[in-house]
Amino acid sequence: MRLAGREFELAAKLASDPRRVFTKAELLRDVWGIRSPGIRTRTVDSHASRLRRKLEAAGVENVVVNEWGRGYRLLL
């Protein structure tokens, strides 16, 4: 399985503290370097979706979880 650069960085960030829910703002700041508060973008959602699909294709399901209204985390 090959991950694009940002997909890998997103996975690494989520894996850095798997029990923690990372907000979209934190992920935008730490993975993409976007520091504008209140920015509305689907960047995190689209990358998380692609990451989830690639993991599922590799046989790893239900790992990248969207905590609605909070952010993303890993289920390990």
GROMACS .gro file of N, CA, C and O in nm:
model
  304
    1MET      N    1   0.085  -0.117   0.000
    1MET     CA    2   0.000   0.000   0.000
    1MET      C    3   0.090   0.123   0.000
    1MET      O    4   0.183   0.133   0.077
    2ARG      N    5   0.058   0.215  -0.086
    2ARG     CA    6   0.133   0.341  -0.095
    2ARG      C    7   0.044   0.455  -0.049
    2ARG      O    8  -0.069   0.469  -0.095
    3LEU      N    9   0.097   0.533   0.043
    3LEU     CA   10   0.026   0.652   0.089
    3LEU      C   11   0.092   0.775   0.030
    3LEU      O   12   0.215   0.783   0.022
    4ALA      N   13   0.010   0.871  -0.009
    4ALA     CA   14   0.062   1.000  -0.053
    4ALA      C   15   0.122   1.069   0.069
    4ALA      O   16   0.095   1.031   0.184
    5GLY      N   17   0.204   1.169   0.046
    5GLY     CA   18   0.276   1.237   0.153
    5GLY      C   19   0.187   1.285   0.267
    5GLY      O   20   0.213   1.258   0.384
    6ARG      N   21   0.080   1.356   0.234
    6ARG     CA   22  -0.009   1.409   0.338
    6ARG      C   23  -0.089   1.298   0.406
    6ARG      O   24  -0.120   1.307   0.523
    7GLU      N   25  -0.123   1.194   0.330
    7GLU     CA   26  -0.193   1.081   0.392
    7GLU      C   27  -0.103   1.016   0.497
    7GLU      O   28  -0.149   0.984   0.607
    8PHE      N   29   0.025   1.000   0.463
    8PHE     CA   30   0.119   0.943   0.558
    8PHE      C   31   0.135   1.034   0.680
    8PHE      O   32   0.133   0.987   0.794
    9GLU      N   33   0.148   1.165   0.657
    9GLU     CA   34   0.162   1.259   0.767
    9GLU      C   35   0.039   1.260   0.856
    9GLU      O   36   0.050   1.267   0.979
   10LEU      N   37  -0.080   1.250   0.796
   10LEU     CA   38  -0.203   1.244   0.873
   10LEU      C   39  -0.206   1.117   0.958
   10LEU      O   40  -0.236   1.121   1.077
   11ALA      N   41  -0.171   1.004   0.897
   11ALA     CA   42  -0.168   0.877   0.971
   11ALA      C   43  -0.067   0.883   1.085
   11ALA      O   44  -0.095   0.838   1.197
   12ALA      N   45   0.049   0.941   1.059
   12ALA     CA   46   0.152   0.953   1.162
   12ALA      C   47   0.105   1.042   1.277
   12ALA      O   48   0.128   1.011   1.395
   13LYS      N   49   0.038   1.152   1.245
   13LYS     CA   50  -0.013   1.242   1.349
   13LYS      C   51  -0.117   1.171   1.435
   13LYS      O   52  -0.113   1.178   1.558
   14LEU      N   53  -0.210   1.102   1.371
   14LEU     CA   54  -0.312   1.030   1.446
   14LEU      C   55  -0.250   0.919   1.531
   14LEU      O   56  -0.291   0.896   1.644
   15ALA      N   57  -0.148   0.853   1.477
   15ALA     CA   58  -0.082   0.744   1.549
   15ALA      C   59   0.006   0.794   1.663
   15ALA      O   60   0.039   0.718   1.754
   16SER      N   61   0.040   0.922   1.662
   16SER     CA   62   0.126   0.976   1.768
   16SER      C   63   0.058   0.972   1.905
   16SER      O   64   0.125   0.971   2.008
   17ASP      N   65  -0.075   0.970   1.906
   17ASP     CA   66  -0.151   0.960   2.031
   17ASP      C   67  -0.286   0.897   1.996
   17ASP      O   68  -0.386   0.967   1.983
   18PRO      N   69  -0.289   0.764   1.978
   18PRO     CA   70  -0.404   0.698   1.920
   18PRO      C   71  -0.535   0.711   1.999
   18PRO      O   72  -0.641   0.697   1.942
   19ARG      N   73  -0.528   0.738   2.124
   19ARG     CA   74  -0.652   0.749   2.202
   19ARG      C   75  -0.709   0.890   2.200
   19ARG      O   76  -0.821   0.912   2.244
   20ARG      N   77  -0.633   0.983   2.148
   20ARG     CA   78  -0.673   1.124   2.149
   20ARG      C   79  -0.752   1.159   2.023
   20ARG      O   80  -0.722   1.110   1.915
   21VAL      N   81  -0.851   1.243   2.039
   21VAL     CA   82  -0.924   1.298   1.924
   21VAL      C   83  -0.855   1.428   1.886
   21VAL      O   84  -0.846   1.521   1.966
   22PHE      N   85  -0.804   1.433   1.763
   22PHE     CA   86  -0.740   1.554   1.711
   22PHE      C   87  -0.845   1.636   1.639
   22PHE      O   88  -0.915   1.584   1.552
   23THR      N   89  -0.855   1.764   1.672
   23THR     CA   90  -0.950   1.850   1.603
   23THR      C   91  -0.901   1.876   1.462
   23THR      O   92  -0.782   1.863   1.432
   24LYS      N   93  -0.993   1.915   1.375
   24LYS     CA   94  -0.955   1.948   1.238
   24LYS      C   95  -0.858   2.065   1.238
   24LYS      O   96  -0.763   2.067   1.159
   25ALA      N   97  -0.878   2.161   1.326
   25ALA     CA   98  -0.788   2.277   1.334
   25ALA      C   99  -0.646   2.232   1.370
   25ALA      O  100  -0.548   2.282   1.313
   26GLU      N  101  -0.633   2.139   1.464
   26GLU     CA  102  -0.500   2.088   1.501
   26GLU      C  103  -0.435   2.016   1.384
   26GLU      O  104  -0.316   2.033   1.357
   27LEU      N  105  -0.514   1.934   1.314
   27LEU     CA  106  -0.459   1.860   1.200
   27LEU      C  107  -0.420   1.953   1.087
   27LEU      O  108  -0.314   1.935   1.027
   28LEU      N  109  -0.503   2.054   1.061
   28LEU     CA  110  -0.467   2.152   0.958
   28LEU      C  111  -0.338   2.224   0.994
   28LEU      O  112  -0.252   2.245   0.908
   29ARG      N  113  -0.322   2.258   1.119
   29ARG     CA  114  -0.201   2.328   1.165
   29ARG      C  115  -0.079   2.236   1.157
   29ARG      O  116   0.024   2.272   1.101
   30ASP      N  117  -0.091   2.115   1.212
   30ASP     CA  118   0.025   2.028   1.227
   30ASP      C  119   0.063   1.952   1.100
   30ASP      O  120   0.180   1.922   1.079
   31VAL      N  121  -0.033   1.918   1.017
   31VAL     CA  122  -0.006   1.840   0.896
   31VAL      C  123   0.008   1.930   0.773
   31VAL      O  124   0.098   1.910   0.692
   32TRP      N  125  -0.077   2.031   0.763
   32TRP     CA  126  -0.077   2.117   0.644
   32TRP      C  127  -0.012   2.253   0.668
   32TRP      O  128   0.009   2.328   0.574
   33GLY      N  129   0.013   2.289   0.792
   33GLY     CA  130   0.074   2.418   0.821
   33GLY      C  131  -0.020   2.536   0.808
   33GLY      O  132   0.023   2.650   0.796
   34ILE      N  133  -0.151   2.508   0.811
   34ILE     CA  134  -0.253   2.614   0.800
   34ILE      C  135  -0.287   2.662   0.940
   34ILE      O  136  -0.335   2.585   1.022
   35ARG      N  137  -0.262   2.789   0.966
   35ARG     CA  138  -0.282   2.843   1.100
   35ARG      C  139  -0.393   2.947   1.108
   35ARG      O  140  -0.400   3.023   1.202
   36SER      N  141  -0.479   2.952   1.010
   36SER     CA  142  -0.588   3.050   1.010
   36SER      C  143  -0.705   2.997   1.092
   36SER      O  144  -0.768   2.898   1.053
   37PRO      N  145  -0.735   3.061   1.205
   37PRO     CA  146  -0.847   3.012   1.286
   37PRO      C  147  -0.980   3.032   1.213
   37PRO      O  148  -1.000   3.131   1.143
   38GLY      N  149  -1.067   2.936   1.228
   38GLY     CA  150  -1.200   2.947   1.168
   38GLY      C  151  -1.207   2.916   1.020
   38GLY      O  152  -1.312   2.934   0.959
   39ILE      N  153  -1.098   2.868   0.961
   39ILE     CA  154  -1.100   2.836   0.818
   39ILE      C  155  -1.192   2.716   0.795
   39ILE      O  156  -1.195   2.623   0.874
   40ARG      N  157  -1.270   2.722   0.690
   40ARG     CA  158  -1.362   2.613   0.655
   40ARG      C  159  -1.307   2.544   0.531
   40ARG      O  160  -1.301   2.605   0.424
   41THR      N  161  -1.267   2.420   0.548
   41THR     CA  162  -1.214   2.342   0.436
   41THR      C  163  -1.246   2.195   0.459
   41THR      O  164  -1.262   2.152   0.573
   42ARG      N  165  -1.255   2.122   0.352
   42ARG     CA  166  -1.280   1.977   0.360
   42ARG      C  167  -1.151   1.898   0.341
   42ARG      O  168  -1.154   1.777   0.320
   43THR      N  169  -1.038   1.965   0.349
   43THR     CA  170  -0.908   1.901   0.326
   43THR      C  171  -0.887   1.782   0.418
   43THR      O  172  -0.851   1.673   0.372
   44VAL      N  173  -0.908   1.800   0.547
   44VAL     CA  174  -0.886   1.690   0.641
   44VAL      C  175  -0.982   1.575   0.610
   44VAL      O  176  -0.941   1.458   0.607
   45ASP      N  177  -1.108   1.608   0.585
   45ASP     CA  178  -1.207   1.504   0.556
   45ASP      C  179  -1.172   1.424   0.432
   45ASP      O  180  -1.181   1.301   0.433
   46SER      N  181  -1.131   1.492   0.325
   46SER     CA  182  -1.100   1.421   0.202
   46SER      C  183  -0.975   1.334   0.217
   46SER      O  184  -0.971   1.221   0.168
   47HIS      N  185  -0.874   1.383   0.287
   47HIS     CA  186  -0.753   1.302   0.309
   47HIS      C  187  -0.783   1.184   0.402
   47HIS      O  188  -0.733   1.074   0.380
   48ALA      N  189  -0.863   1.207   0.504
   48ALA     CA  190  -0.899   1.097   0.595
   48ALA      C  191  -0.979   0.991   0.520
   48ALA      O  192  -0.958   0.871   0.542
   49SER      N  193  -1.065   1.032   0.431
   49SER     CA  194  -1.144   0.938   0.352
   49SER      C  195  -1.054   0.854   0.261
   49SER      O  196  -1.070   0.732   0.254
   50ARG      N  197  -0.960   0.918   0.194
   50ARG     CA  198  -0.866   0.844   0.107
   50ARG      C  199  -0.780   0.749   0.190
   50ARG      O  200  -0.757   0.635   0.151
   51LEU      N  201  -0.733   0.796   0.305
   51LEU     CA  202  -0.653   0.711   0.394
   51LEU      C  203  -0.734   0.591   0.438
   51LEU      O  204  -0.686   0.477   0.436
   52ARG      N  205  -0.858   0.613   0.477
   52ARG     CA  206  -0.946   0.505   0.521
   52ARG      C  207  -0.966   0.403   0.409
   52ARG      O  208  -0.957   0.282   0.433
   53ARG      N  209  -0.991   0.449   0.287
   53ARG     CA  210  -1.011   0.358   0.173
   53ARG      C  211  -0.886   0.274   0.146
   53ARG      O  212  -0.896   0.154   0.120
   54LYS      N  213  -0.769   0.335   0.153
   54LYS     CA  214  -0.645   0.261   0.128
   54LYS      C  215  -0.620   0.158   0.238
   54LYS      O  216  -0.578   0.046   0.209
   55LEU      N  217  -0.647   0.195   0.361
   55LEU     CA  218  -0.630   0.099   0.471
   55LEU      C  219  -0.728  -0.017   0.457
   55LEU      O  220  -0.692  -0.133   0.478
   56GLU      N  221  -0.852   0.013   0.421
   56GLU     CA  222  -0.951  -0.092   0.403
   56GLU      C  223  -0.913  -0.186   0.289
   56GLU      O  224  -0.930  -0.307   0.299
   57ALA      N  225  -0.857  -0.131   0.181
   57ALA     CA  226  -0.812  -0.214   0.069
   57ALA      C  227  -0.698  -0.306   0.111
   57ALA      O  228  -0.681  -0.414   0.056
   58ALA      N  229  -0.622  -0.264   0.214
   58ALA     CA  230  -0.512  -0.345   0.266
   58ALA      C  231  -0.560  -0.439   0.377
   58ALA      O  232  -0.479  -0.507   0.440
   59GLY      N  233  -0.692  -0.439   0.404
   59GLY     CA  234  -0.746  -0.530   0.505
   59GLY      C  235  -0.756  -0.473   0.645
   59GLY      O  236  -0.784  -0.545   0.739
   60VAL      N  237  -0.730  -0.345   0.660
   60VAL     CA  238  -0.738  -0.279   0.791
   60VAL      C  239  -0.862  -0.190   0.790
   60VAL      O  240  -0.865  -0.088   0.724
   61GLU      N  241  -0.965  -0.233   0.863
   61GLU     CA  242  -1.092  -0.161   0.859
   61GLU      C  243  -1.122  -0.091   0.990
   61GLU      O  244  -1.077  -0.134   1.096
   62ASN      N  245  -1.201   0.015   0.980
   62ASN     CA  246  -1.251   0.088   1.097
   62ASN      C  247  -1.141   0.137   1.190
   62ASN      O  248  -1.150   0.123   1.312
   63VAL      N  249  -1.036   0.193   1.133
   63VAL     CA  250  -0.925   0.242   1.214
   63VAL      C  251  -0.926   0.394   1.224
   63VAL      O  252  -0.907   0.448   1.332
   64VAL      N  253  -0.948   0.462   1.114
   64VAL     CA  254  -0.954   0.608   1.114
   64VAL      C  255  -1.101   0.645   1.138
   64VAL      O  256  -1.188   0.617   1.057
   65VAL      N  257  -1.125   0.706   1.254
   65VAL     CA  258  -1.262   0.733   1.296
   65VAL      C  259  -1.287   0.883   1.306
   65VAL      O  260  -1.205   0.956   1.362
   66ASN      N  261  -1.400   0.924   1.252
   66ASN     CA  262  -1.444   1.063   1.264
   66ASN      C  263  -1.533   1.072   1.387
   66ASN      O  264  -1.638   1.009   1.392
   67GLU      N  265  -1.488   1.146   1.486
   67GLU     CA  266  -1.570   1.174   1.604
   67GLU      C  267  -1.649   1.299   1.570
   67GLU      O  268  -1.596   1.409   1.574
   68TRP      N  269  -1.775   1.282   1.533
   68TRP     CA  270  -1.856   1.390   1.480
   68TRP      C  271  -1.856   1.511   1.572
   68TRP      O  272  -1.877   1.500   1.693
   69GLY      N  273  -1.826   1.626   1.514
   69GLY     CA  274  -1.824   1.752   1.588
   69GLY      C  275  -1.697   1.775   1.668
   69GLY      O  276  -1.681   1.878   1.731
   70ARG      N  277  -1.606   1.677   1.668
   70ARG     CA  278  -1.482   1.688   1.745
   70ARG      C  279  -1.357   1.680   1.659
   70ARG      O  280  -1.271   1.764   1.667
   71GLY      N  281  -1.346   1.574   1.579
   71GLY     CA  282  -1.227   1.557   1.497
   71GLY      C  283  -1.205   1.411   1.460
   71GLY      O  284  -1.301   1.336   1.444
   72TYR      N  285  -1.080   1.371   1.449
   72TYR     CA  286  -1.043   1.236   1.407
   72TYR      C  287  -0.952   1.169   1.510
   72TYR      O  288  -0.876   1.236   1.579
   73ARG      N  289  -0.960   1.036   1.512
   73ARG     CA  290  -0.871   0.957   1.596
   73ARG      C  291  -0.854   0.820   1.536
   73ARG      O  292  -0.923   0.784   1.440
   74LEU      N  293  -0.762   0.744   1.592
   74LEU     CA  294  -0.740   0.607   1.550
   74LEU      C  295  -0.802   0.513   1.652
   74LEU      O  296  -0.798   0.539   1.772
   75LEU      N  297  -0.856   0.404   1.603
   75LEU     CA  298  -0.900   0.296   1.689
   75LEU      C  299  -0.798   0.184   1.674
   75LEU      O  300  -0.783   0.128   1.565
   76LEU      N  301  -0.726   0.156   1.777
   76LEU     CA  302  -0.626   0.048   1.772
   76LEU      C  303  -0.657  -0.057   1.874
   76LEU      O  304  -0.715  -0.035   1.974
   0.00000   0.00000   0.00000
